[in-house]
mmCIF file of C-alpha atoms and ligand atoms in Angstrom:
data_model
loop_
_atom_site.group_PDB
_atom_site.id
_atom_site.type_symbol
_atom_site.label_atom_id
_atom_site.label_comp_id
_atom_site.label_asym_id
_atom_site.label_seq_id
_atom_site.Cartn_x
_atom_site.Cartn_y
_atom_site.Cartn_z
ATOM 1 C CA UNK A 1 1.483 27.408 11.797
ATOM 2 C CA UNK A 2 1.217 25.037 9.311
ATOM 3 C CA UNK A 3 1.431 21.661 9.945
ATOM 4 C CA UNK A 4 4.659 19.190 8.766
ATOM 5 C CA UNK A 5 4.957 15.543 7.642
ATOM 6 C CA UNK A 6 7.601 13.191 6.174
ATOM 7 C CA UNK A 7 7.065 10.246 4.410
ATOM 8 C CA UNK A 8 9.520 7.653 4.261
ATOM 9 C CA UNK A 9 9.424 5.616 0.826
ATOM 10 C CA UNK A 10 8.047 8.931 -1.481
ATOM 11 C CA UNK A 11 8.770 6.969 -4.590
ATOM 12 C CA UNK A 12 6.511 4.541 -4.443
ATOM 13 C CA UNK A 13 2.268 4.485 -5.190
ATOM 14 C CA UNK A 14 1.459 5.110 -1.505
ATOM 15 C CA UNK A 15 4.012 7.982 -0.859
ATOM 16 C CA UNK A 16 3.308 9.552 -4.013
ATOM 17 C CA UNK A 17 -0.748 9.674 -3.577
ATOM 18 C CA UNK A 18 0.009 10.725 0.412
ATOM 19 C CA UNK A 19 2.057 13.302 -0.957
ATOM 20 C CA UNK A 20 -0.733 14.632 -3.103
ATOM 21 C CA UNK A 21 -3.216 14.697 -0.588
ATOM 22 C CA UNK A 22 -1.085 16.368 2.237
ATOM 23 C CA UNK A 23 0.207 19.183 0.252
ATOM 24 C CA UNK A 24 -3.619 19.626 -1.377
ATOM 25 C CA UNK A 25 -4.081 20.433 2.179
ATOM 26 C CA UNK A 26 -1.469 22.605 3.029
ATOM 27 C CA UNK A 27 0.602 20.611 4.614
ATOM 28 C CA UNK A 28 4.119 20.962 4.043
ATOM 29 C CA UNK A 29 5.779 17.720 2.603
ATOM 30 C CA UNK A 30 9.506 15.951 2.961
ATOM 31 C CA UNK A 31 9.933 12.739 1.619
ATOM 32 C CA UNK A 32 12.770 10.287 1.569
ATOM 33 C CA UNK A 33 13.854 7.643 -0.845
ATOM 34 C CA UNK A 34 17.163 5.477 -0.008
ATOM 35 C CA UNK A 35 19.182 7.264 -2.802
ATOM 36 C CA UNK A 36 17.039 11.324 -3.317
ATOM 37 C CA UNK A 37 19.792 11.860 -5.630
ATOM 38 C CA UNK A 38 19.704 8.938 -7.977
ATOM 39 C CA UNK A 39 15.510 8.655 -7.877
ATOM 40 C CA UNK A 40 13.762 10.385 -10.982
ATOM 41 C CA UNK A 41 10.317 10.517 -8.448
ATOM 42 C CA UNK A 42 8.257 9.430 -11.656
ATOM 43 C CA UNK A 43 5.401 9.060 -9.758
ATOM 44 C CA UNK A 44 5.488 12.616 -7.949
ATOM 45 C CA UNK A 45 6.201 13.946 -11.467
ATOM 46 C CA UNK A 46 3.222 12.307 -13.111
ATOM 47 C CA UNK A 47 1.062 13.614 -10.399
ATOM 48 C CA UNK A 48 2.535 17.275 -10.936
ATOM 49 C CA UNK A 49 3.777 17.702 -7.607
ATOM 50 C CA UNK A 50 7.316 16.903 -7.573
ATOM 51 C CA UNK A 51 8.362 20.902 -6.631
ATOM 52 C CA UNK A 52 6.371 20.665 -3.868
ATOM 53 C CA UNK A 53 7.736 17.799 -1.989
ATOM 54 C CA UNK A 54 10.934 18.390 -0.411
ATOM 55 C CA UNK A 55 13.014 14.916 -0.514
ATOM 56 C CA UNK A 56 15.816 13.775 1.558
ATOM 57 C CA UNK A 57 18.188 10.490 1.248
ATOM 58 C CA UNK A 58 17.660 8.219 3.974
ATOM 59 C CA UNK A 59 18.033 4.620 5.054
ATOM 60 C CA UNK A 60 15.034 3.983 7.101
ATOM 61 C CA UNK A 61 16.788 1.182 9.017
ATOM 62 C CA UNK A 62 19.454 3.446 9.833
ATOM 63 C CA UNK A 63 18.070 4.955 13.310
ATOM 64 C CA UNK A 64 21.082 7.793 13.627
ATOM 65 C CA UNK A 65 19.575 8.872 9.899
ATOM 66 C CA UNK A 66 16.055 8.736 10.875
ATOM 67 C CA UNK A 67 17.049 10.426 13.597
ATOM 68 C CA UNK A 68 18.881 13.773 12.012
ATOM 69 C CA UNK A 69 15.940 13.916 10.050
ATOM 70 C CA UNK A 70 13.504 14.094 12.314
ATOM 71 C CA UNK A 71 15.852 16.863 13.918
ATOM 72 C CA UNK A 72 15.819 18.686 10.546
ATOM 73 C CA UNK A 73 12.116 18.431 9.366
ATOM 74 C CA UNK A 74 10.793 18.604 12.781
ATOM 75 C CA UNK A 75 7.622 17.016 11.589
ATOM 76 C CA UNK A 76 3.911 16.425 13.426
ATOM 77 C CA UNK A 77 3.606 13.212 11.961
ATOM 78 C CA UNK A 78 5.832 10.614 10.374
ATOM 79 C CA UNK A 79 4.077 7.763 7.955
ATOM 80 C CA UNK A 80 6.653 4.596 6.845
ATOM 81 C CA UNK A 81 5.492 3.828 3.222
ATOM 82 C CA UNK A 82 8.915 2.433 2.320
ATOM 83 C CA UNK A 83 10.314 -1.182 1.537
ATOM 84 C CA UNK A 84 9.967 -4.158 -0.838
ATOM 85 C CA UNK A 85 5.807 -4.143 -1.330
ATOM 86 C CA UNK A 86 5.783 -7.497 -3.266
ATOM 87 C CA UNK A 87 4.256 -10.842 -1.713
ATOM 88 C CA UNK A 88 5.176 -12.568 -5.288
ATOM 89 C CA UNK A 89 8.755 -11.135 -4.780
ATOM 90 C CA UNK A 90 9.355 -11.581 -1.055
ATOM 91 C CA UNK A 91 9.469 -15.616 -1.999
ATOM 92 C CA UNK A 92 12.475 -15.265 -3.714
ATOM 93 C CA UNK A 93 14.001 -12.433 -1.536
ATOM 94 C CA UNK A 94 12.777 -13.390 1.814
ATOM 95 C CA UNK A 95 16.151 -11.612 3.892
ATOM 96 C CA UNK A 96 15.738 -8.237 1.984
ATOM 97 C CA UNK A 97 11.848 -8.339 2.526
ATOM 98 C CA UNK A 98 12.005 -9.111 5.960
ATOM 99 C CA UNK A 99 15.185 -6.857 6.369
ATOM 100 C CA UNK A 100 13.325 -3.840 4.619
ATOM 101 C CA UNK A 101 9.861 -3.830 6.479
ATOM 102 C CA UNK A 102 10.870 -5.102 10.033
ATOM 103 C CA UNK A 103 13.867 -2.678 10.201
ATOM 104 C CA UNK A 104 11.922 0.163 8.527
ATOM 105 C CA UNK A 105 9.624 -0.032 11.325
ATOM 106 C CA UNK A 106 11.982 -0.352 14.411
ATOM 107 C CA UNK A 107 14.638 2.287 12.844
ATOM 108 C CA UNK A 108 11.518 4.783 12.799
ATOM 109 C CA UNK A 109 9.826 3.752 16.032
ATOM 110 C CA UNK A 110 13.399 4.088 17.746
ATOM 111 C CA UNK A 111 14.370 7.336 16.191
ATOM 112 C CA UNK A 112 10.490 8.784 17.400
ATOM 113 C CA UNK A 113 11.655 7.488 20.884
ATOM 114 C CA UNK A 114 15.252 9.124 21.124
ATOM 115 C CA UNK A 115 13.805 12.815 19.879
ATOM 116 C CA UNK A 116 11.481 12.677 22.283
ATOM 117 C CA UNK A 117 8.946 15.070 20.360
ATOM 118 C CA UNK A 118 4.987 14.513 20.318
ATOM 119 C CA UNK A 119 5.365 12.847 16.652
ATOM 120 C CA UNK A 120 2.285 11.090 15.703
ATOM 121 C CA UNK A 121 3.299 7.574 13.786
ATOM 122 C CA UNK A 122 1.492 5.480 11.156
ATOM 123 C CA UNK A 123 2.964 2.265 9.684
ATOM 124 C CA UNK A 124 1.802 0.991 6.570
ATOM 125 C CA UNK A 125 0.395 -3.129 7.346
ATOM 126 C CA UNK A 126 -1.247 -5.433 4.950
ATOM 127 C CA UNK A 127 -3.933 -7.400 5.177
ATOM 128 C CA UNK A 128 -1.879 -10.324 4.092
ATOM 129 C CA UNK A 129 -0.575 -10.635 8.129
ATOM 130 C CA UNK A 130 -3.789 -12.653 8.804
ATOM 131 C CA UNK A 131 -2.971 -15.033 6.116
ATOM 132 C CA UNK A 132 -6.282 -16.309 4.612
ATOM 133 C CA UNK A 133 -9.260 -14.743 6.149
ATOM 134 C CA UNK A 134 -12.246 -16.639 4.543
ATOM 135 C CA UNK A 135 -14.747 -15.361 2.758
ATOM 136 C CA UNK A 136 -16.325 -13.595 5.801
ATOM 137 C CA UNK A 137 -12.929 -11.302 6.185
ATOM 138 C CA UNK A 138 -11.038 -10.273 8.760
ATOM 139 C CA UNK A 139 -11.172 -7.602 11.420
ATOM 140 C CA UNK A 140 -8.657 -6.162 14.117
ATOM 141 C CA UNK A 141 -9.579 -8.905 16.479
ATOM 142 C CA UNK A 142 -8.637 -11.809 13.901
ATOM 143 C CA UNK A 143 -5.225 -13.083 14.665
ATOM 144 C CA UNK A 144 -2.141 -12.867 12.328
ATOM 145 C CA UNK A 145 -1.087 -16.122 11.003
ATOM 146 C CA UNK A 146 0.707 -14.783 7.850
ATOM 147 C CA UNK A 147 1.936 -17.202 5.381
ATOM 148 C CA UNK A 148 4.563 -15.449 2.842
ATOM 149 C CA UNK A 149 8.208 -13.940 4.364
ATOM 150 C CA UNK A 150 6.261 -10.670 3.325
ATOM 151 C CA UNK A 151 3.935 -10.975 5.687
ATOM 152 C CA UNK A 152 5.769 -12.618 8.450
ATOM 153 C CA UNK A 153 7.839 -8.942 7.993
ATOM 154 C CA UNK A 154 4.266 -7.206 7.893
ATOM 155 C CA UNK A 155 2.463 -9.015 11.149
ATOM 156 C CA UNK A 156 5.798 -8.396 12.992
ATOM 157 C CA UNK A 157 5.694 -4.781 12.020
ATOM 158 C CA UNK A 158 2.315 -4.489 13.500
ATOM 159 C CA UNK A 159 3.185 -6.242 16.234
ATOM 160 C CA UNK A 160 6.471 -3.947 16.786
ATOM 161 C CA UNK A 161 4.441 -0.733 16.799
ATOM 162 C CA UNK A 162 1.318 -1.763 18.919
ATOM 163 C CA UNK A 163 4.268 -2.712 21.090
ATOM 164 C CA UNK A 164 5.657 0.649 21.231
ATOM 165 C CA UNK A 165 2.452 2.439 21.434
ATOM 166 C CA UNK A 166 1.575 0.102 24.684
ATOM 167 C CA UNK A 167 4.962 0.204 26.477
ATOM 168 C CA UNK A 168 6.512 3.126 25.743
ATOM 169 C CA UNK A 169 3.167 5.755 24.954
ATOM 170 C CA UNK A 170 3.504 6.518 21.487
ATOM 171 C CA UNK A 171 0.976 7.574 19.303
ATOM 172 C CA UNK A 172 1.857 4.894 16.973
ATOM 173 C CA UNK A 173 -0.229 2.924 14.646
ATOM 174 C CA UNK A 174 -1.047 0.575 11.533
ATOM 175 C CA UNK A 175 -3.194 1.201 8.888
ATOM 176 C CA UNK A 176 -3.691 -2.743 7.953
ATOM 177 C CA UNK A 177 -3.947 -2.236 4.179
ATOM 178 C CA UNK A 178 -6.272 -4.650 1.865
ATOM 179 C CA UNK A 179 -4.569 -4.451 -1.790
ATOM 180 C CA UNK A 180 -5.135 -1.175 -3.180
ATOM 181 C CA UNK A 181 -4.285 0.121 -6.759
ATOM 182 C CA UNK A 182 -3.779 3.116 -8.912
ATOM 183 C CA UNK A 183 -2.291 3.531 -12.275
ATOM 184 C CA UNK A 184 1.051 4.373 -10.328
ATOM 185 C CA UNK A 185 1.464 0.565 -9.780
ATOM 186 C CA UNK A 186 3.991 -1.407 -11.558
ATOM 187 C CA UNK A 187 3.024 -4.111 -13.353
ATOM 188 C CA UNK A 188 4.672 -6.398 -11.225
ATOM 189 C CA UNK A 189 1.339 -6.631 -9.577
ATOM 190 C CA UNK A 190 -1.554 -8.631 -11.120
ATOM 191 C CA UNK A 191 -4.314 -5.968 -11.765
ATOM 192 C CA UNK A 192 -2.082 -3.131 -13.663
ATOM 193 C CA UNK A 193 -0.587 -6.436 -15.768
ATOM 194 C CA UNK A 194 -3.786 -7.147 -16.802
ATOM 195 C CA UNK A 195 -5.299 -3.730 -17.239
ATOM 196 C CA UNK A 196 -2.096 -3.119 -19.351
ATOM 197 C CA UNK A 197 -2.356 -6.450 -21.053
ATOM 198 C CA UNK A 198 -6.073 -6.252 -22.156
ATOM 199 C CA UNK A 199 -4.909 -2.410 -23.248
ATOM 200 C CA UNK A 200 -2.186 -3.719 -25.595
ATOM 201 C CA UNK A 201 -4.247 -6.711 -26.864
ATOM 202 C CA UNK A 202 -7.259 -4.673 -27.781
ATOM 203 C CA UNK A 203 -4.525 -2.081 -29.721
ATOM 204 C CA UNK A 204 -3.441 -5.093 -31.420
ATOM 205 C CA UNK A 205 0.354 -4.085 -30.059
ATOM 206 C CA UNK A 206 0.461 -7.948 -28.884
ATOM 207 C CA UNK A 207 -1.505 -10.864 -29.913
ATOM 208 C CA UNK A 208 -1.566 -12.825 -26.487
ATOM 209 C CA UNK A 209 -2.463 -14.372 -24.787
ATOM 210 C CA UNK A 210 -1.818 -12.944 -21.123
ATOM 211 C CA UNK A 211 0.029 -15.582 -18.838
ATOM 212 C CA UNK A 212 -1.185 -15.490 -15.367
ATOM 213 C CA UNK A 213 -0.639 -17.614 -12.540
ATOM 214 C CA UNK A 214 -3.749 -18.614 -10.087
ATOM 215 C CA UNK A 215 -6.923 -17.097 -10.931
ATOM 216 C CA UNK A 216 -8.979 -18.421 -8.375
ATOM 217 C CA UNK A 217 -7.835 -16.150 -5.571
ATOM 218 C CA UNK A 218 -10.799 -13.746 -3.910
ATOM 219 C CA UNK A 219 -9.372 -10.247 -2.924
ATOM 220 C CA UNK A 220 -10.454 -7.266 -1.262
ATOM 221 C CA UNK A 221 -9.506 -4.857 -4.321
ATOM 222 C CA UNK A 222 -9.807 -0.224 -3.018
ATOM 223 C CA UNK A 223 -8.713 2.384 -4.846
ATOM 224 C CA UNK A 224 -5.172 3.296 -3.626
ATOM 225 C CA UNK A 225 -5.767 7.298 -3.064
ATOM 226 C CA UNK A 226 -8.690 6.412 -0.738
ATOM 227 C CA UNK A 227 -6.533 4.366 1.227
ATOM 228 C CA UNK A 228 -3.693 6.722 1.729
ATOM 229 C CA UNK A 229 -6.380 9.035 3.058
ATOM 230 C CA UNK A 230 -7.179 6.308 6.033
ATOM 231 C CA UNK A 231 -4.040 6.789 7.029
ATOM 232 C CA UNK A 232 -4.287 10.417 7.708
ATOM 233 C CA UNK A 233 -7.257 10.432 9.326
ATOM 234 C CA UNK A 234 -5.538 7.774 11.638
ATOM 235 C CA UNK A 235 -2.652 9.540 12.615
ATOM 236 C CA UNK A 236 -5.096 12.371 13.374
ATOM 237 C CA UNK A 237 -7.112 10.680 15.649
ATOM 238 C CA UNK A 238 -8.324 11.429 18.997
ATOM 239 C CA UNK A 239 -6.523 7.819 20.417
ATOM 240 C CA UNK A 240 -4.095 5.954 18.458
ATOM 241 C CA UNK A 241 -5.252 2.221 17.025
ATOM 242 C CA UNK A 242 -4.837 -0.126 14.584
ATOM 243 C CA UNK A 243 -7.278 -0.197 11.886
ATOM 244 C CA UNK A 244 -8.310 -2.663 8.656
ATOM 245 C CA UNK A 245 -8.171 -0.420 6.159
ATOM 246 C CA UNK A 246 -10.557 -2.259 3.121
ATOM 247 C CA UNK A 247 -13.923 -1.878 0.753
ATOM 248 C CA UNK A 248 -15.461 -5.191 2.801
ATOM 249 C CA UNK A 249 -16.226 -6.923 -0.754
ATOM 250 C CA UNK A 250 -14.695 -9.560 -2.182
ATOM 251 C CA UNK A 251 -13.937 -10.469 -6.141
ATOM 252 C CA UNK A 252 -12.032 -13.394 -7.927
ATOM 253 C CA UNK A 253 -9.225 -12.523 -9.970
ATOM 254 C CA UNK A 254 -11.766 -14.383 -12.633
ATOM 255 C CA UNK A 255 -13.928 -11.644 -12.032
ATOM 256 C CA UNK A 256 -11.458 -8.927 -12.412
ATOM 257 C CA UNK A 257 -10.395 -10.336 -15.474
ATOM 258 C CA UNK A 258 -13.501 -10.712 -16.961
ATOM 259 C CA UNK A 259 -13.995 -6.812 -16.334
ATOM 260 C CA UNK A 260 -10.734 -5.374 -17.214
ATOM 261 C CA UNK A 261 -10.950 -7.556 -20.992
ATOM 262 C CA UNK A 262 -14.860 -6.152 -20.873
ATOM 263 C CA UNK A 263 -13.468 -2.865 -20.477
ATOM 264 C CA UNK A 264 -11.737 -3.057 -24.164
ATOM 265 C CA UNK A 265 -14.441 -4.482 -25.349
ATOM 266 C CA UNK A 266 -12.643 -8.367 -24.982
ATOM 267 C CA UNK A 267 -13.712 -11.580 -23.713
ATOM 268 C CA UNK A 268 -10.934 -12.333 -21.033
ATOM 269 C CA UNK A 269 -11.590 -16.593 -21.823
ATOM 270 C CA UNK A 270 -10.508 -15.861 -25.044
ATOM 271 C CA UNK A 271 -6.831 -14.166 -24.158
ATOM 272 C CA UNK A 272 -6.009 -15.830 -20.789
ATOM 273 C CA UNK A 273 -4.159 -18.652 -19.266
ATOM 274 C CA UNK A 274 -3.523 -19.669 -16.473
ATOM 275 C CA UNK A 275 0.284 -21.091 -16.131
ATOM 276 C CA UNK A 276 2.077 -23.172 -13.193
ATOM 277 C CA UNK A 277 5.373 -21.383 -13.396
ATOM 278 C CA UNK A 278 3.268 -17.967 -12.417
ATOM 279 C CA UNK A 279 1.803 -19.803 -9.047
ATOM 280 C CA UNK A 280 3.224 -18.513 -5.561
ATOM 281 C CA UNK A 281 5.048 -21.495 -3.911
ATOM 282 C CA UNK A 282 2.054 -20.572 -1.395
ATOM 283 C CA UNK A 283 -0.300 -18.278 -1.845
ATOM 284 C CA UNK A 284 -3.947 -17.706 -0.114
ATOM 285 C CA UNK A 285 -7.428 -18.139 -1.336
ATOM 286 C CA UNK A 286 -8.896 -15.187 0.796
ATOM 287 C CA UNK A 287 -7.950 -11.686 1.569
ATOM 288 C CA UNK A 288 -11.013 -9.723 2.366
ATOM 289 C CA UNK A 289 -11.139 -6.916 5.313
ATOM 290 C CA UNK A 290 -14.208 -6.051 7.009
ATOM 291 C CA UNK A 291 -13.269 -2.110 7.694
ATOM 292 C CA UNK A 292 -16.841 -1.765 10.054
ATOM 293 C CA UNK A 293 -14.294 0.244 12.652
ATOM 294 C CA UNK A 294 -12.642 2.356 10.583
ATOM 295 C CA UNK A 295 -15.815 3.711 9.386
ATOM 296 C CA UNK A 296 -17.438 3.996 12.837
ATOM 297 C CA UNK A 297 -14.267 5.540 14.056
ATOM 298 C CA UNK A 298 -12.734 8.028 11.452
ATOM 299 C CA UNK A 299 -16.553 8.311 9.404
ATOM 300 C CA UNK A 300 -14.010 6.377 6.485
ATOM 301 C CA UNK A 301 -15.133 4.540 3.739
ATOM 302 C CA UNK A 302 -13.631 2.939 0.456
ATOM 303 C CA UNK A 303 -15.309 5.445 -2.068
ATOM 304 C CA UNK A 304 -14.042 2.957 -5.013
ATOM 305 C CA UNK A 305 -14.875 -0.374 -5.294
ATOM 306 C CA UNK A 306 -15.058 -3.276 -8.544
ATOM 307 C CA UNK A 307 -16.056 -2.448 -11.557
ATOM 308 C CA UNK A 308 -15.274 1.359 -11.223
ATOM 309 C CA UNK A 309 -11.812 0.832 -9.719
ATOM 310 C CA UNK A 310 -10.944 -1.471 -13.507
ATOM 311 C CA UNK A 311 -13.046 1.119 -15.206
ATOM 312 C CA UNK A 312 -10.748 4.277 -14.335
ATOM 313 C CA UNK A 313 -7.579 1.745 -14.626
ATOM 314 C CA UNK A 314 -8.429 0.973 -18.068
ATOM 315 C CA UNK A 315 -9.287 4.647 -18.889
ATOM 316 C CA UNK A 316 -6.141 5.862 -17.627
ATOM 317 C CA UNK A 317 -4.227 3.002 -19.430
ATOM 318 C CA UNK A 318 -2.397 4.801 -22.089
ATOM 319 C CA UNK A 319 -3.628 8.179 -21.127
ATOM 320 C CA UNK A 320 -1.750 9.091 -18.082
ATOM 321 C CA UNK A 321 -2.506 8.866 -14.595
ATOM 322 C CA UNK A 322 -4.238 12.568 -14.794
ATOM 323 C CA UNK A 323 -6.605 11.662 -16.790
ATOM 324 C CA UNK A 324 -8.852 9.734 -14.384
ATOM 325 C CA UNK A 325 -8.141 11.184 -11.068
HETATM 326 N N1 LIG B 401 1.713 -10.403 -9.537
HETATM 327 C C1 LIG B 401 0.949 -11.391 -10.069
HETATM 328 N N2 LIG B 401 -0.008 -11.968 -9.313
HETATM 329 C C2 LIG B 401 -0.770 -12.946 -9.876
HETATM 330 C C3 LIG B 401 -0.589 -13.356 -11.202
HETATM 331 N N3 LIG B 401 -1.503 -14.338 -11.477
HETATM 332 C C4 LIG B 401 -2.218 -14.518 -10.361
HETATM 333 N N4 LIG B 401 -1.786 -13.677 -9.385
HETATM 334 C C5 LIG B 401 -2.315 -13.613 -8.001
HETATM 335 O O1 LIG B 401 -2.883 -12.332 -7.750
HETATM 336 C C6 LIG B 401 -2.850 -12.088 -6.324
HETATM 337 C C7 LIG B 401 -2.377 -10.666 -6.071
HETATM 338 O O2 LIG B 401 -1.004 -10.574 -6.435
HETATM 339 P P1 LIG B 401 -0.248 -9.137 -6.532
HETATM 340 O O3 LIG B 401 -1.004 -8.185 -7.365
HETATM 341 O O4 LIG B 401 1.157 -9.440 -6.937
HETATM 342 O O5 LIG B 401 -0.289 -8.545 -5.056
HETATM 343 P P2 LIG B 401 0.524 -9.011 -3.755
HETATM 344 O O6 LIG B 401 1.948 -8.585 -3.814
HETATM 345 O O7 LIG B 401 0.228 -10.449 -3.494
HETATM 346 O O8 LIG B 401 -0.217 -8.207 -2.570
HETATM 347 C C8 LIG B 401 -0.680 -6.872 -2.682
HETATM 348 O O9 LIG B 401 -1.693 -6.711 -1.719
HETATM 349 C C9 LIG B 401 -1.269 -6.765 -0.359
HETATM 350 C C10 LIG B 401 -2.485 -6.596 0.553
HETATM 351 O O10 LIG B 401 -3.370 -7.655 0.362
HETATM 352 C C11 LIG B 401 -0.252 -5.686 -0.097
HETATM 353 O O11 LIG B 401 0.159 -5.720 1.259
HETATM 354 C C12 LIG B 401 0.952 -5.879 -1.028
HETATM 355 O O12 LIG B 401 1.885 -4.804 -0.835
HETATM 356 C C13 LIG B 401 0.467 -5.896 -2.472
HETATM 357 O O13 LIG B 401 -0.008 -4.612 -2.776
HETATM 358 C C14 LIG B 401 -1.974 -13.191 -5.717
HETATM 359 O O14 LIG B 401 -2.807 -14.160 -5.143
HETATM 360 C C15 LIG B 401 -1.249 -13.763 -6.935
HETATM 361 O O15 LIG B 401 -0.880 -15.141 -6.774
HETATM 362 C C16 LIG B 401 0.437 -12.738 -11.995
HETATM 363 O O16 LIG B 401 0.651 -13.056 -13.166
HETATM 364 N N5 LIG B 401 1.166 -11.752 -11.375
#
């Protein structure tokens, strides 16, 4: 018999590229989104796989709506890929942030509980949780000291299901996710805004230049469809843990910059600044994972790293997301 998962939050980059990769495999596919009927799923669409997802409204927080859903799909494994994904955003909508990932996450984990069926769980986490991690990175043994209401949601989250997982024996976990892109991004965050700015500067569509906010933040900086594939190697497993999910190399946003411009051909000095209004009321210097277990445990490893990751950006910039998968 085939095997069944749902992903909760199909809309978005992660649920999208998960939903690629499962039904590539043969695994049959329901998704949710908070309003199916009202959701255009753009990004299942532009990936060509929108018939073969079956989606479902649901409010993730809701636990009697998780539950009738599990009921329904009757699914091997569950992944939560929903809520607000936004550090820059969660500052100015701290209740909704920490509403949408905390509840997310104990809605699911209590609706797993109450059916009572050997569901396998994986929670999407962010490396953001440990706050700033030095250049040397963090690993699963660094402690959480996150510093934005996103990640305040996204350390509690963890917290939540290793919590679960230890008390009440569920095969829960979190992939702790580095930043990870893909054309599918908005351009709410900083690479596809300047992959897309560099694009419409080199067609001379704007002049320029590109306002950013702090450039001297280092990042940990994967390719988005590699990452989604951590997370199904973790929920198949042979034991259930929590895993940094990263390249292990850091790059300035200078640097990325300097090779998304290069990419059209454009020296980034020449059509960047740097503006206060576009800093983070707090923001940190460091986000780099050191994914050493991961690999020794699951054999995975971030494929994609800086310069190729702004190389197929920039190629698929204007060309569809097709193009450079
Ligand atoms: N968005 C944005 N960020 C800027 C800008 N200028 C500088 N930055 C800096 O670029 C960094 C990355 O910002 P984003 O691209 O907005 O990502 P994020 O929301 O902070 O975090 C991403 O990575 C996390 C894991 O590290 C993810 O958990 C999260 O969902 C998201 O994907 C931050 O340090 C931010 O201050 C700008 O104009 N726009």
């Amino acid at each position: 018999m085939s095997r069944t998962a749902l992903i909760l939050g199909v809309s978005g980059q992660d649920g999208s590229l998960l939903a690629e990769r499962l039904s590539a495999e043969g695994t049959v596919v329901h998704g949710t989104s908070r309003d199916a009927a009202g959701n255009p799923f753009a990004n299942l669409a532009r990936l060509g796989i929108r018939e073969r997802v079956t989606v479902h409204t649901c409010v993730p927080e809701n636990v009697s709506d998780v539950r009738r859903l599990l009921e329904r799909v009757q699914p091997d494994e569950v992944y939560n890929l929903s809520a607000q994904s936004s550090v820059g955003r969660s500052f100015a909508a701290p209740r909704e942030t920490i509403d949408s990932i905390l509840g997310a996450t104990v809605g699911i984990l209590d609706a797993i509980r109450d059916v009572a069926a050997p569901i396998r769980f994986c929670n999407a986490g962010s490396g953001d949780a440990f706050g700033d991690t030095g250049p040397d990175g963090a690993d699963e043994t660094t402690p959480l000291r996150p510093h934005s209401p996103y990640a305040i949601a996204k350390a509690a989250a963890q917290r939540t299901v290793e919590t679960y997982r230890e008390t009440f024996g569920l095969f829960a976990v979190t992939a702790i996710l580095f930043s990870h892109e893909s054309p599918l991004r908005s351009e709410r965050f900083v690479t596809r805004k300047i992959v897309r700015g560099a694009a419409r500067i080199a067609a001379g569509e704007i002049s320029g230049p590109l306002r950013l906010g702090n450039l001297d933040v280092t990042r940990d900086w994967g390719w988005a469809a590699d990452y989604v594939d951590a997370m199904r190697l973790m929920v198949r497993a042979e034991a259930p843990a929590d895993l940094v999910v990263a390249t292990g190399r850091a790059a300035t946003l200078r640097d990325f910059a300097a090779a998304a411009f290069g990419a059209f051909g454009l020296d980034w000095e020449a059509h960047v600044v740097s503006v206060d209004a576009l800093k983070r009321p707090s923001d940190i210097a460091f986000s780099v994972g050191r994914p050493d277990r991961a690999r020794a445990t699951l054999g995975w490893t971030a494929e994609t790293r800086m310069p190729e990751l702004v190389r197929r950006l920039a190629m698929a910039t204007g060309t569809g997301a097709r193009a450079e998968r």
